[in-house]
Amino acid sequence: MKYSPSKENYLKAIFHLQQDDSVVSTNALARQLNTSAASVTDMLKKLKTQKLLQYQPYRGVRLTAEGKKVALQIIRKHRLWEYFLVEKLAFGWEEVHEIAEELEHISSTKLIDRLDHFLGNPRTDPHGDPIPDAQGSMPLVQQTSLIDLPVRKQAAVISVSNQSTAMLDLLKHHHIGIGTKLAVNRRFEFDQTLEISIPNRPVFTISELLAANLFVAYDTTTTA
Amino acid sequence: MKYSPSKENYLKAIFHLQQDDSVVSTNALARQLNTSAASVTDMLKKLKTQKLLQYQPYRGVRLTAEGKKVALQIIRKHRLWEYFLVEKLAFGWEEVHEIAEELEHISSTKLIDRLDHFLGNPRTDPHGDPIPDAQGSMPLVQQTSLIDLPVRKQAAVISVSNQSTAMLDLLKHHHIGIGTKLAVNRRFEFDQTLEISIPNRPVFTISELLAANLFVAYDTTTTA
DNA sequence: ATTTTTTTTTAGATTTGTCTAAATATAATT
DNA sequence: AATTATATTTAGACAAATCTAAAAAAAAAT
Ligand SMILES: [Mn+2]
Ligand SMILES: [Mn+2]
Ligand SMILES: [Mn+2]
Ligand SMILES: [Mn+2]
């Protein structure tokens, strides 16, 4: 019931990579964890022995129910700590990921449940990602990439899928954050850039890459 | 500038054992860290290479200025986290030590400085021990063991030197906490037990062992 | 159906932190 | 001073997590 920080990082990475329920490749994991494919193979064998994942040589990997459960608890801890750092210690949302990467491995579940309560049981972290509850259930927030947002449709940013400092830096520059309301004015076919407008601010243009990593929610009820 | 949790634990243990400036023995360290003498020797050699301590085979060990600096930062983190757990998350003072033992190894100094500020720059932890500041200076609180408290002298508990769950459990039973005002009514020569009185509570008796681990402050100005 | 390329696994080392058992140094006793 | 007891260090192993280089399997291209 207690795993090393390294093992926890593996489980979390696999969880994130197997979006739906597809298998995850050794190379994809190596890239994500910034390690060699050989190290990944070594670790997968150990995690398999512990029945945290299904793994057949050359066939990729997928978490068992138990593996998912562990991964979700780590994700819960990660996101609650991120929320704490931003809301209570006034950190910027672009600097908390790294610190939470360490804090997520503190083992006490009593600690994390008290922290959850202290923070007022937040539903999403500073990046708009949902926080699993103590039982590990996490609401499936259905989100649309900005790429797919209809033109002139008002929408609110609910999460960002890339959380690199570089990307968060760019978002700050454009005054985009979780909750920001915006609309796509038009798409330029030549380079797929988008012109964006935020109420009471000058319009500006963003790249296709940025748009692909910005997720929004918008009113889908058809106005009669 | 970055050391493993294990190394940090060694530095902290040596710091606590070398009260004044005396050398610390291999066995004392092994006992404190709940490990074998052989492991201690192994580690001392590594820490010496990193110039964190002075060590000559069979001659014991003592921290260098650098070693002390590192130890004090760990102690700072440990005590600030303990304060956070008790004051913000409503933990009992007897359950926080273990969790802080993990939290003290989170590396971000920005985090600990923000936490310090968020907590209102507390001067002592829940056990009455002083919290070193960001520069590592810690006020030398002069404290007297209950063993040496003159009879009938009113005093206030300021710290406990043993923080085992067993001891803190006993303290709770006797309604003794940091700040509790008490006096020694008399000493029984036969077994060195002490009769204690706390205002508005029935008197009770404590063992020599408990008394030795309870530290108090009292008015030393001579009443003319 | 071969050949070539890409992906993945194995082989063999390395580092960190730990252990037990045996050897040696120091301290205490006779 | 010699002996006994205690403290400490060395020798040799082990588990976890990682690496590089080489081998093997799978996928893609000819
Ligand atoms: Mn992590
Ligand atoms: Mn996040
Ligand atoms: Mn510790
Ligand atoms: Mn304390």
Short mmCIF file of C-alpha atoms (C1' of nucleotides) and ligand atoms in Angstrom, two decimals:
data_model
loop_
_atom_site.label_atom_id
_atom_site.label_comp_id
_atom_site.label_asym_id
_atom_site.label_seq_id
_atom_site.Cartn_x
_atom_site.Cartn_y
_atom_site.Cartn_z
CA MET A 1 0.00 0.00 0.00
CA LYS A 2 3.06 2.26 0.05
CA TYR A 3 5.11 2.92 -3.06
CA SER A 4 8.33 4.81 -3.74
CA PRO A 5 8.16 8.31 -5.24
CA SER A 6 9.60 6.88 -8.43
CA LYS A 7 6.90 4.24 -8.71
CA GLU A 8 4.22 6.79 -7.98
CA ASN A 9 5.56 8.97 -10.79
CA TYR A 10 5.36 6.05 -13.20
CA LEU A 11 1.77 5.26 -12.27
CA LYS A 12 0.76 8.88 -12.66
CA ALA A 13 2.47 9.18 -16.04
CA ILE A 14 0.82 6.01 -17.35
CA PHE A 15 -2.55 7.22 -16.11
CA HIS A 16 -2.18 10.48 -18.01
CA LEU A 17 -0.96 8.81 -21.19
CA GLN A 18 -3.70 6.20 -21.40
CA GLN A 19 -6.33 8.90 -21.93
CA ASP A 20 -9.14 6.51 -22.75
CA ASP A 21 -8.07 2.94 -22.12
CA SER A 22 -5.46 2.40 -24.78
CA VAL A 23 -2.09 0.84 -24.10
CA VAL A 24 0.93 3.05 -23.43
CA SER A 25 4.23 2.41 -25.20
CA THR A 26 7.60 2.13 -23.53
CA ASN A 27 8.98 5.02 -25.54
CA ALA A 28 6.06 7.30 -24.74
CA LEU A 29 6.69 6.70 -21.05
CA ALA A 30 10.43 7.23 -21.40
CA ARG A 31 9.77 10.58 -23.09
CA GLN A 32 7.26 11.66 -20.46
CA LEU A 33 9.46 10.70 -17.53
CA ASN A 34 12.63 11.95 -19.10
CA THR A 35 14.41 8.64 -18.74
CA SER A 36 15.69 5.83 -20.95
CA ALA A 37 13.52 3.13 -22.48
CA ALA A 38 15.63 0.53 -20.67
CA SER A 39 14.82 2.02 -17.29
CA VAL A 40 11.15 2.01 -18.17
CA THR A 41 11.23 -1.68 -19.05
CA ASP A 42 12.97 -2.43 -15.74
CA MET A 43 10.36 -0.57 -13.77
CA LEU A 44 7.38 -2.00 -15.67
CA LYS A 45 8.46 -5.49 -14.66
CA LYS A 46 8.49 -4.48 -11.02
CA LEU A 47 5.13 -2.75 -11.18
CA LYS A 48 3.68 -5.79 -12.90
CA THR A 49 4.84 -8.04 -10.05
CA GLN A 50 2.93 -5.75 -7.73
CA LYS A 51 -0.17 -6.15 -9.92
CA LEU A 52 -0.42 -2.43 -10.58
CA LEU A 53 -0.44 -2.89 -14.34
CA GLN A 54 -0.83 -5.33 -17.18
CA TYR A 55 2.29 -5.73 -19.22
CA GLN A 56 3.40 -8.12 -21.93
CA PRO A 57 6.84 -7.58 -23.52
CA TYR A 58 6.56 -5.49 -26.69
CA ARG A 59 2.80 -5.16 -26.16
CA GLY A 60 2.67 -1.97 -24.16
CA VAL A 61 1.18 -1.36 -20.77
CA ARG A 62 -2.12 -0.43 -19.10
CA LEU A 63 -3.02 0.13 -15.45
CA THR A 64 -5.06 -2.36 -13.42
CA ALA A 65 -7.93 -1.09 -11.26
CA GLU A 66 -5.52 -0.99 -8.32
CA GLY A 67 -2.95 0.94 -10.37
CA LYS A 68 -5.56 3.51 -11.35
CA LYS A 69 -6.62 3.88 -7.74
CA VAL A 70 -3.07 4.66 -6.65
CA ALA A 71 -2.56 7.07 -9.57
CA LEU A 72 -5.73 8.97 -8.72
CA GLN A 73 -4.62 9.45 -5.12
CA ILE A 74 -1.32 10.93 -6.27
CA ILE A 75 -3.18 13.21 -8.67
CA ARG A 76 -5.48 14.23 -5.83
CA LYS A 77 -2.53 15.15 -3.65
CA HIS A 78 -0.77 16.98 -6.49
CA ARG A 79 -3.74 19.17 -7.32
CA LEU A 80 -4.71 19.93 -3.72
CA TRP A 81 -1.15 21.07 -2.96
CA GLU A 82 -1.17 23.21 -6.11
CA TYR A 83 -4.39 24.83 -4.95
CA PHE A 84 -2.88 25.44 -1.52
CA LEU A 85 0.21 27.05 -3.00
CA VAL A 86 -1.76 29.42 -5.20
CA GLU A 87 -4.64 30.28 -2.88
CA LYS A 88 -2.88 30.36 0.49
CA LEU A 89 0.75 31.09 -0.28
CA ALA A 90 0.18 33.42 -3.23
CA PHE A 91 2.27 31.50 -5.75
CA GLY A 92 1.72 32.09 -9.46
CA TRP A 93 -0.02 29.23 -11.22
CA GLU A 94 3.00 28.66 -13.42
CA GLU A 95 5.41 27.95 -10.53
CA VAL A 96 3.43 25.45 -8.47
CA HIS A 97 3.70 22.34 -10.61
CA GLU A 98 7.33 21.64 -9.74
CA ILE A 99 6.80 21.99 -6.00
CA ALA A 100 3.65 19.85 -6.08
CA GLU A 101 5.70 17.22 -7.87
CA GLU A 102 7.51 16.76 -4.56
CA LEU A 103 4.62 17.34 -2.17
CA GLU A 104 2.44 14.72 -3.88
CA HIS A 105 4.67 12.01 -2.38
CA ILE A 106 4.01 12.89 1.28
CA SER A 107 2.27 9.78 2.49
CA SER A 108 -0.21 10.76 5.22
CA THR A 109 -3.78 10.47 3.95
CA LYS A 110 -5.02 12.13 7.11
CA LEU A 111 -2.93 15.13 6.11
CA ILE A 112 -4.39 15.32 2.65
CA ASP A 113 -7.97 14.94 3.86
CA ARG A 114 -7.47 17.73 6.41
CA LEU A 115 -5.84 19.90 3.75
CA ASP A 116 -8.81 19.27 1.45
CA HIS A 117 -11.19 20.42 4.18
CA PHE A 118 -8.99 23.41 5.11
CA LEU A 119 -9.09 24.57 1.49
CA GLY A 120 -12.88 24.27 1.35
CA ASN A 121 -12.96 21.11 -0.77
CA PRO A 122 -12.03 22.76 -4.06
CA ARG A 123 -13.26 21.01 -7.21
CA THR A 124 -10.48 22.09 -9.57
CA ASP A 125 -6.80 22.98 -9.30
CA PRO A 126 -5.28 26.32 -10.44
CA HIS A 127 -4.94 24.99 -13.99
CA GLY A 128 -8.61 24.08 -14.16
CA ASP A 129 -8.06 20.33 -13.77
CA PRO A 130 -10.58 18.44 -11.61
CA ILE A 131 -9.47 17.19 -8.17
CA PRO A 132 -10.35 13.54 -7.41
CA ASP A 133 -12.14 13.03 -4.10
CA ALA A 134 -10.94 10.81 -1.25
CA GLN A 135 -12.52 7.79 -2.93
CA GLY A 136 -10.69 8.55 -6.15
CA SER A 137 -13.62 9.56 -8.27
CA MET A 138 -13.03 12.47 -10.57
CA PRO A 139 -15.73 14.25 -12.61
CA LEU A 140 -15.22 13.91 -16.32
CA VAL A 141 -15.13 17.56 -17.34
CA GLN A 142 -15.99 17.64 -21.02
CA GLN A 143 -13.84 20.26 -22.60
CA THR A 144 -13.40 21.56 -26.12
CA SER A 145 -10.06 22.67 -27.51
CA LEU A 146 -10.05 26.28 -28.77
CA ILE A 147 -9.31 24.76 -32.16
CA ASP A 148 -12.87 23.43 -32.25
CA LEU A 149 -14.65 26.45 -30.79
CA PRO A 150 -17.15 27.91 -33.29
CA VAL A 151 -16.36 31.46 -34.44
CA ARG A 152 -17.90 34.31 -32.38
CA LYS A 153 -19.05 31.86 -29.71
CA GLN A 154 -18.43 33.22 -26.18
CA ALA A 155 -16.58 30.64 -24.05
CA ALA A 156 -14.68 30.35 -20.76
CA VAL A 157 -11.22 28.85 -20.38
CA ILE A 158 -11.40 25.85 -18.05
CA SER A 159 -8.01 24.17 -18.38
CA VAL A 160 -4.68 24.09 -20.15
CA SER A 161 -3.23 20.76 -21.25
CA ASN A 162 0.39 21.87 -21.46
CA GLN A 163 1.74 23.31 -18.26
CA SER A 164 5.28 24.22 -19.22
CA THR A 165 6.59 27.47 -17.81
CA ALA A 166 6.97 28.70 -21.39
CA MET A 167 3.29 28.17 -22.14
CA LEU A 168 2.06 29.64 -18.86
CA ASP A 169 4.32 32.58 -19.50
CA LEU A 170 2.67 33.18 -22.85
CA LEU A 171 -0.80 32.89 -21.33
CA LYS A 172 0.09 35.50 -18.77
CA HIS A 173 1.25 37.78 -21.55
CA HIS A 174 -2.11 37.47 -23.30
CA HIS A 175 -4.00 37.93 -20.01
CA ILE A 176 -5.53 34.48 -20.29
CA GLY A 177 -6.21 32.47 -17.16
CA ILE A 178 -8.65 29.86 -15.89
CA GLY A 179 -12.12 31.44 -16.11
CA THR A 180 -11.18 34.02 -18.73
CA LYS A 181 -14.08 34.64 -21.11
CA LEU A 182 -13.15 34.90 -24.77
CA ALA A 183 -14.26 34.30 -28.32
CA VAL A 184 -12.61 33.42 -31.62
CA ASN A 185 -13.16 36.25 -34.13
CA ARG A 186 -11.77 34.43 -37.11
CA ARG A 187 -9.33 31.75 -38.27
CA PHE A 188 -6.59 32.48 -40.81
CA GLU A 189 -6.36 29.59 -43.20
CA PHE A 190 -2.77 30.32 -44.23
CA ASP A 191 -1.13 29.45 -40.89
CA GLN A 192 -4.09 28.38 -38.79
CA THR A 193 -3.63 31.29 -36.40
CA LEU A 194 -6.69 32.58 -34.55
CA GLU A 195 -7.79 36.09 -33.73
CA ILE A 196 -9.07 36.20 -30.17
CA SER A 197 -11.12 38.81 -28.37
CA ILE A 198 -11.48 39.21 -24.63
CA PRO A 199 -14.15 41.69 -23.42
CA ASN A 200 -12.66 45.16 -22.75
CA ARG A 201 -9.27 44.26 -24.18
CA PRO A 202 -7.63 44.75 -27.57
CA VAL A 203 -7.93 41.77 -29.92
CA PHE A 204 -4.86 39.65 -30.53
CA THR A 205 -3.66 36.61 -32.44
CA ILE A 206 -2.54 33.23 -31.17
CA SER A 207 -0.83 30.26 -32.79
CA GLU A 208 -2.44 26.96 -33.63
CA LEU A 209 -0.20 25.28 -31.06
CA LEU A 210 -1.44 27.49 -28.25
CA ALA A 211 -5.06 27.04 -29.31
CA ALA A 212 -4.66 23.26 -29.28
CA ASN A 213 -3.62 23.40 -25.64
CA LEU A 214 -6.40 25.70 -24.45
CA PHE A 215 -9.63 24.08 -23.36
CA VAL A 216 -12.93 25.92 -22.97
CA ALA A 217 -16.53 25.35 -21.99
CA TYR A 218 -19.40 27.14 -23.69
CA ASP A 219 -23.15 27.18 -23.72
CA THR A 220 -24.37 24.36 -25.92
CA THR A 221 -28.10 24.96 -25.45
CA THR A 222 -29.61 25.94 -28.77
CA THR A 223 -31.19 29.41 -28.62
CA ALA A 224 -34.64 29.13 -30.24
CA MET B 1 23.63 22.55 -1.94
CA LYS B 2 21.07 19.75 -2.20
CA TYR B 3 21.23 16.68 -0.01
CA SER B 4 19.24 13.44 0.17
CA PRO B 5 16.57 13.01 2.86
CA SER B 6 18.82 10.45 4.51
CA LYS B 7 21.76 12.83 4.69
CA GLU B 8 19.53 15.60 6.02
CA ASN B 9 18.32 13.28 8.77
CA TYR B 10 21.89 12.51 9.77
CA LEU B 11 22.84 16.20 9.95
CA LYS B 12 19.77 17.00 12.03
CA ALA B 13 20.45 14.11 14.42
CA ILE B 14 24.08 15.13 14.89
CA PHE B 15 23.02 18.72 15.51
CA HIS B 16 20.62 17.64 18.24
CA LEU B 17 23.12 15.30 19.87
CA GLN B 18 26.00 17.74 20.00
CA GLN B 19 24.07 20.00 22.40
CA ASP B 20 27.01 22.26 23.21
CA ASP B 21 29.92 21.48 20.94
CA SER B 22 30.98 18.05 22.09
CA VAL B 23 31.66 15.18 19.71
CA VAL B 24 28.94 12.69 18.90
CA SER B 25 29.66 8.95 19.01
CA THR B 26 28.82 6.49 16.27
CA ASN B 27 26.66 4.44 18.62
CA ALA B 28 24.68 7.45 19.85
CA LEU B 29 23.87 8.29 16.23
CA ALA B 30 22.94 4.71 15.43
CA ARG B 31 20.54 4.68 18.37
CA GLN B 32 18.99 8.02 17.43
CA LEU B 33 18.52 7.12 13.77
CA ASN B 34 17.43 3.58 14.50
CA THR B 35 20.08 2.08 12.27
CA SER B 36 23.26 0.04 12.62
CA ALA B 37 26.63 1.45 13.67
CA ALA B 38 28.07 0.18 10.39
CA SER B 39 25.60 2.23 8.36
CA VAL B 40 26.51 5.27 10.40
CA THR B 41 30.19 4.84 9.69
CA ASP B 42 29.46 4.49 5.98
CA MET B 43 27.45 7.69 5.94
CA LEU B 44 29.89 9.69 8.08
CA LYS B 45 32.60 9.07 5.50
CA LYS B 46 30.36 10.45 2.77
CA LEU B 47 29.34 13.50 4.75
CA LYS B 48 32.98 14.18 5.58
CA THR B 49 33.87 14.19 1.87
CA GLN B 50 31.22 16.86 1.44
CA LYS B 51 32.84 18.88 4.25
CA LEU B 52 29.67 18.87 6.32
CA LEU B 53 31.41 17.44 9.36
CA GLN B 54 34.75 16.69 10.99
CA TYR B 55 35.36 13.01 11.50
CA GLN B 56 38.36 10.93 12.51
CA PRO B 57 37.90 7.14 12.83
CA TYR B 58 37.11 6.14 16.43
CA ARG B 59 37.21 9.80 17.49
CA GLY B 60 33.56 10.74 17.00
CA VAL B 61 32.05 13.45 14.85
CA ARG B 62 31.09 17.15 14.97
CA LEU B 63 29.41 19.39 12.41
CA THR B 64 31.27 22.05 10.44
CA ALA B 65 29.78 25.53 10.10
CA GLU B 66 28.28 24.43 6.78
CA GLY B 67 26.84 21.28 8.35
CA LYS B 68 25.20 23.32 11.09
CA LYS B 69 23.74 25.69 8.54
CA VAL B 70 22.10 22.85 6.65
CA ALA B 71 20.84 21.23 9.88
CA LEU B 72 19.25 24.48 11.00
CA GLN B 73 17.37 24.85 7.73
CA ILE B 74 15.92 21.36 8.12
CA ILE B 75 14.92 22.16 11.70
CA ARG B 76 13.32 25.37 10.49
CA LYS B 77 11.27 23.47 7.94
CA HIS B 78 10.34 20.75 10.41
CA ARG B 79 9.04 23.17 13.01
CA LEU B 80 7.20 25.45 10.60
CA TRP B 81 5.36 22.45 9.13
CA GLU B 82 4.50 21.26 12.64
CA TYR B 83 3.07 24.67 13.40
CA PHE B 84 1.05 24.59 10.19
CA LEU B 85 -0.36 21.15 10.97
CA VAL B 86 -1.47 22.14 14.46
CA GLU B 87 -2.66 25.69 13.82
CA LYS B 88 -4.20 25.36 10.36
CA LEU B 89 -5.13 21.70 10.01
CA ALA B 90 -6.13 21.08 13.64
CA PHE B 91 -3.78 18.20 14.28
CA GLY B 92 -2.90 17.28 17.88
CA TRP B 93 0.62 18.19 18.90
CA GLU B 94 1.48 14.53 19.47
CA GLU B 95 0.75 13.47 15.88
CA VAL B 96 2.61 16.09 13.87
CA HIS B 97 6.21 15.03 14.41
CA GLU B 98 6.01 12.01 12.11
CA ILE B 99 4.43 13.94 9.25
CA ALA B 100 6.90 16.82 9.62
CA GLU B 101 9.67 14.25 9.40
CA GLU B 102 8.63 13.85 5.75
CA LEU B 103 7.68 17.44 4.96
CA GLU B 104 11.02 18.80 6.18
CA HIS B 105 12.66 17.32 3.07
CA ILE B 106 10.66 19.33 0.54
CA SER B 107 13.36 21.42 -1.08
CA SER B 108 11.84 24.74 -2.15
CA THR B 109 13.09 27.55 0.09
CA LYS B 110 10.61 29.91 -1.52
CA LEU B 111 7.88 27.59 -0.26
CA ILE B 112 9.16 27.60 3.30
CA ASP B 113 9.58 31.37 3.39
CA ARG B 114 6.03 31.88 2.10
CA LEU B 115 4.74 29.36 4.62
CA ASP B 116 6.56 31.23 7.38
CA HIS B 117 4.89 34.46 6.35
CA PHE B 118 1.47 32.80 5.93
CA LEU B 119 1.71 31.49 9.49
CA GLY B 120 2.58 34.94 10.83
CA ASN B 121 6.26 34.24 11.46
CA PRO B 122 5.79 32.08 14.56
CA ARG B 123 8.70 32.00 17.02
CA THR B 124 8.13 28.51 18.46
CA ASP B 125 6.66 25.23 17.28
CA PRO B 126 3.77 23.39 18.97
CA HIS B 127 6.22 21.68 21.35
CA GLY B 128 7.65 25.01 22.46
CA ASP B 129 10.88 24.67 20.51
CA PRO B 130 12.24 27.83 18.83
CA ILE B 131 12.01 28.14 15.03
CA PRO B 132 15.23 29.24 13.29
CA ASP B 133 14.79 32.20 10.92
CA ALA B 134 15.64 32.18 7.21
CA GLN B 135 19.28 33.00 8.06
CA GLY B 136 19.44 30.06 10.44
CA SER B 137 19.71 31.95 13.69
CA MET B 138 17.72 30.52 16.56
CA PRO B 139 17.20 32.22 19.93
CA LEU B 140 18.83 30.28 22.75
CA VAL B 141 15.83 29.76 25.01
CA GLN B 142 17.29 29.02 28.42
CA GLN B 143 15.16 26.37 29.96
CA THR B 144 15.23 24.45 33.24
CA SER B 145 14.26 20.83 33.57
CA LEU B 146 11.42 20.21 36.03
CA ILE B 147 13.99 18.19 37.97
CA ASP B 148 15.78 21.42 38.88
CA LEU B 149 12.71 23.57 39.55
CA PRO B 150 12.69 24.80 43.17
CA VAL B 151 9.77 23.52 45.25
CA ARG B 152 6.62 25.67 45.28
CA LYS B 153 7.99 27.91 42.51
CA GLN B 154 5.33 28.74 39.89
CA ALA B 155 6.61 27.99 36.38
CA ALA B 156 5.36 27.62 32.80
CA VAL B 157 6.08 24.65 30.54
CA ILE B 158 7.97 25.85 27.49
CA SER B 159 9.13 22.66 25.81
CA VAL B 160 9.41 18.89 25.96
CA SER B 161 12.67 17.21 24.99
CA ASN B 162 11.20 13.80 24.22
CA GLN B 163 8.48 13.82 21.61
CA SER B 164 7.52 10.19 21.40
CA THR B 165 3.82 9.49 21.03
CA ALA B 166 3.97 7.65 24.36
CA MET B 167 5.25 10.71 26.17
CA LEU B 168 2.88 13.15 24.52
CA ASP B 169 0.08 10.76 25.35
CA LEU B 170 1.03 10.88 29.03
CA LEU B 171 1.24 14.67 28.96
CA LYS B 172 -2.25 14.86 27.54
CA HIS B 173 -3.47 12.60 30.34
CA HIS B 174 -2.01 14.95 32.94
CA HIS B 175 -3.40 18.00 31.13
CA ILE B 176 0.08 19.36 30.57
CA GLY B 177 0.83 21.33 27.41
CA ILE B 178 3.07 24.14 26.24
CA GLY B 179 2.23 27.16 28.39
CA THR B 180 0.72 25.17 31.26
CA LYS B 181 1.49 26.84 34.60
CA LEU B 182 2.49 24.48 37.38
CA ALA B 183 4.56 24.05 40.54
CA VAL B 184 6.36 21.20 42.28
CA ASN B 185 4.79 20.61 45.71
CA ARG B 186 7.39 18.15 46.94
CA ARG B 187 9.91 15.51 45.92
CA PHE B 188 9.81 11.96 47.23
CA GLU B 189 13.32 10.84 47.95
CA PHE B 190 12.50 7.14 47.74
CA ASP B 191 11.80 7.02 43.98
CA GLN B 192 12.42 10.62 42.93
CA THR B 193 8.79 11.12 41.93
CA LEU B 194 7.37 14.65 42.09
CA GLU B 195 4.00 15.88 43.26
CA ILE B 196 2.73 18.51 40.82
CA SER B 197 0.00 21.07 41.18
CA ILE B 198 -1.74 22.91 38.36
CA PRO B 199 -4.08 25.78 39.38
CA ASN B 200 -7.72 24.63 39.65
CA ARG B 201 -6.85 20.96 39.15
CA PRO B 202 -6.25 18.09 41.55
CA VAL B 203 -2.61 17.45 42.43
CA PHE B 204 -0.90 14.43 40.89
CA THR B 205 2.42 12.65 40.81
CA ILE B 206 4.88 12.22 37.94
CA SER B 207 7.95 10.07 37.44
CA GLU B 208 11.54 11.27 37.42
CA LEU B 209 11.75 10.31 33.74
CA LEU B 210 8.86 12.54 32.79
CA ALA B 211 10.22 15.41 34.90
CA ALA B 212 13.59 15.16 33.18
CA ASN B 213 11.95 15.70 29.82
CA LEU B 214 9.80 18.66 30.80
CA PHE B 215 11.33 22.10 30.52
CA VAL B 216 9.98 25.20 32.17
CA ALA B 217 10.66 28.92 32.52
CA TYR B 218 10.11 30.81 35.75
CA ASP B 219 10.66 34.21 37.23
CA THR B 220 14.24 34.46 38.42
CA THR B 221 14.11 38.05 39.69
CA THR B 222 14.75 38.03 43.43
CA THR B 223 11.81 39.50 45.33
CA ALA B 224 13.25 41.96 47.84
"C1'" DA C 1 9.19 -11.54 -49.30
"C1'" DT C 2 13.22 -9.24 -48.20
"C1'" DT C 3 15.40 -5.51 -46.36
"C1'" DT C 4 15.60 -1.50 -43.51
"C1'" DT C 5 14.12 1.22 -39.71
"C1'" DT C 6 12.12 1.77 -35.34
"C1'" DT C 7 10.89 0.05 -30.93
"C1'" DT C 8 11.71 -2.63 -27.10
"C1'" DT C 9 14.18 -5.71 -24.25
"C1'" DT C 10 18.41 -7.80 -22.22
"C1'" DA C 11 23.17 -7.62 -20.41
"C1'" DG C 12 26.24 -5.61 -17.57
"C1'" DA C 13 27.50 -1.50 -14.62
"C1'" DT C 14 26.89 2.22 -11.29
"C1'" DT C 15 25.18 4.93 -7.27
"C1'" DT C 16 22.91 5.35 -2.88
"C1'" DG C 17 21.69 3.56 1.32
"C1'" DT C 18 21.30 -0.19 3.93
"C1'" DC C 19 22.46 -4.80 6.34
"C1'" DT C 20 25.14 -8.83 9.06
"C1'" DA C 21 29.23 -10.87 10.51
"C1'" DA C 22 33.96 -10.48 11.38
"C1'" DA C 23 38.02 -7.78 12.53
"C1'" DT C 24 40.24 -4.18 14.97
"C1'" DA C 25 40.79 -0.33 18.03
"C1'" DT C 26 39.85 1.77 22.45
"C1'" DA C 27 38.45 1.65 27.23
"C1'" DA C 28 37.82 -0.70 31.55
"C1'" DT C 29 39.17 -4.40 34.81
"C1'" DT C 30 41.77 -7.29 37.02
"C1'" DA D 1 50.74 -5.20 32.07
"C1'" DA D 2 47.72 -8.37 30.61
"C1'" DT D 3 43.00 -9.48 30.04
"C1'" DT D 4 38.26 -8.63 29.17
"C1'" DA D 5 34.60 -5.86 27.53
"C1'" DT D 6 32.82 -2.29 24.61
"C1'" DA D 7 32.82 0.68 20.66
"C1'" DT D 8 33.83 1.27 16.05
"C1'" DT D 9 35.26 0.12 11.56
"C1'" DT D 10 35.87 -3.05 7.56
"C1'" DA D 11 34.38 -6.77 4.43
"C1'" DG D 12 31.09 -8.49 1.69
"C1'" DA D 13 26.12 -8.45 0.20
"C1'" DC D 14 21.76 -6.70 -1.19
"C1'" DA D 15 17.75 -3.86 -3.00
"C1'" DA D 16 16.21 0.15 -5.63
"C1'" DA D 17 16.70 2.96 -9.41
"C1'" DT D 18 19.22 4.37 -12.89
"C1'" DC D 19 22.53 4.18 -17.14
"C1'" DT D 20 24.92 2.69 -21.92
"C1'" DA D 21 25.65 -0.57 -25.39
"C1'" DA D 22 24.18 -4.61 -27.72
"C1'" DA D 23 20.66 -7.95 -29.10
"C1'" DA D 24 16.13 -9.09 -30.49
"C1'" DA D 25 11.43 -8.23 -31.96
"C1'" DA D 26 8.00 -5.62 -34.50
"C1'" DA D 27 6.73 -2.40 -37.97
"C1'" DA D 28 7.54 -0.03 -42.24
"C1'" DA D 29 9.49 0.28 -46.73
"C1'" DT D 30 11.11 -1.53 -50.76
MN MN E 1 6.40 13.48 -8.34
MN MN E 2 -2.25 21.27 -12.10
MN MN E 3 13.16 13.45 8.14
MN MN E 4 8.58 19.97 17.38
#
